[in-house]
Phi, psi and omega in degrees: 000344169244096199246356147315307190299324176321292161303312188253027143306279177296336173271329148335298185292323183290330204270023165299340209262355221246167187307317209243119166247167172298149140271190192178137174206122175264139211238132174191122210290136182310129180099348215276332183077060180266348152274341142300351169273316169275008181278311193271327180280357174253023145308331194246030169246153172311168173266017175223029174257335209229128150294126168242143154205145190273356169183125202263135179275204188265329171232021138006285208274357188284356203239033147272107177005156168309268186280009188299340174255010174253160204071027177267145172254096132336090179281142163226078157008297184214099165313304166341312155267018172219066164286307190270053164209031166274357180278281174332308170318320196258359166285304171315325135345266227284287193261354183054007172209166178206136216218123163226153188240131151249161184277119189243166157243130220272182175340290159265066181069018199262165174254118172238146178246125173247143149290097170298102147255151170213145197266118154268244314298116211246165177227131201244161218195111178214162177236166200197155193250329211231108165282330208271000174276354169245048142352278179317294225264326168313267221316349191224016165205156168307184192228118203220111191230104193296171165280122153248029184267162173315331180303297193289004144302317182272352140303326167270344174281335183291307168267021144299308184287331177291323201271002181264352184246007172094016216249003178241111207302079194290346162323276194299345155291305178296014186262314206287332175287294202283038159264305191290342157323310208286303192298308159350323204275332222265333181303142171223149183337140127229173193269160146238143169223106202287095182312334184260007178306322186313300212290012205263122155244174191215135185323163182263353167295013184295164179263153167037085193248024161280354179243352154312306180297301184284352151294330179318286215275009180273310202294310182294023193227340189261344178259315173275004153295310198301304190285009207310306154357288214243017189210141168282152203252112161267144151278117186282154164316326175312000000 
């Protein structure tokens, strides 16, 4: 019942592979099953595209090698309980490297100062009970606002009850995940350059829409990234 969300889940995600990638955050009142939704479509990334953690210190993200995160996807469980990596998250977002310089103490017992860098860009996925207290950070990713209504309750309890009673092939799904792995795997870094970007306008009741276009003109840039296969390839000429 949410193959929307889904889908622009999994399109999210792939575009970690992309110059500027998406983000995310699915927003729902507790029990609604936003993590579980971001559980099962990030089943169908390889396992060494993507970092889950159930909880982030304050200088965390500061301690990974230069490039170990980048092209990476950042699962967050609970936003809610990672308020102090909501700086970092949105440098990373924004500026694609985040940078602090501290004091180590070298071999022989003496004092220096390093510069911690670390490099993106990662699309970071995350879930939440509350958007206005992540603003900053709403404003630089979609908004995936789940179904509570009573149907989809009763869809989801329905395939709860077909899969405790045998009745749902889990064969075919994991063959159906790692079909979708493999592409993923087969996809490689390219520029896309969308011709028709000029002609793109946004209503003018949009909120905040210079960062708006650019989720926009992210997500089409991430679907014909997706399509590199199936789309003629140029070169420039220059």
């Amino acid at each position: 019942g949410e193959e929307v969300n889904a889908m622009i889940l999994y399109v999210a995600m792939t575009s970690r592979q992309c110059e500027d990638p998406l983000s995310a955050i699915c927003l729902a009142r507790s029990g609604t099953g936003k993590s579980y939704l971001m559980e099962r479509v990030a089943l169908c990334m390889p396992d060494d595209s993507k970092m889950e953690n159930t909880q982030f210190t304050e200088n965390s993200f500061y301690y990974f090698r230069r490039e170990e995160i980048r092209g990476k996807i950042f699962l967050i469980e609970d936003l809610d309980g990672a308020q102090a990596v909501m700086y970092p998250i949105r440098e990373l977002q924004t500026k694609q490297r985040i940078s602090k310089t501290v004091t180590v103490k070298d071999k022989s017992g003496g004092m220096r100062t390093v510069s911690l860098v670390v490099e993106g860009p990662v699309s970071v996925i995350g879930c939440s009970t509350q958007e206005a207290i992540y603003e900053d950070n709403a404003n630089r990713s979609l908004l995936l606002h789940l179904d509570d209504s009573a149907e989809q309750d009763a869809r989801i309890m329905d395939y709860q009850r077909a899969a405790r009673a045998g009745l749902i092939d889990k064969g075919s799904e994991q063959e159906v995940r790692k079909q979708l792995q493999d592409v993923q795997r087969v996809l490689r870094p390219m520029k896309i350059v969308n011709p028709y970007a000029p002609l793109i306008a946004l209503p003018q009741e949009v909120f905040k829409p210079r960062r708006t276009l650019g989720l926009l003109l992210g997500f089409v840039e991430a679907i014909t990234f997706y399509h590199q296969l199936q789309r003629e390839e140029k070169a420039d000429e220059g």
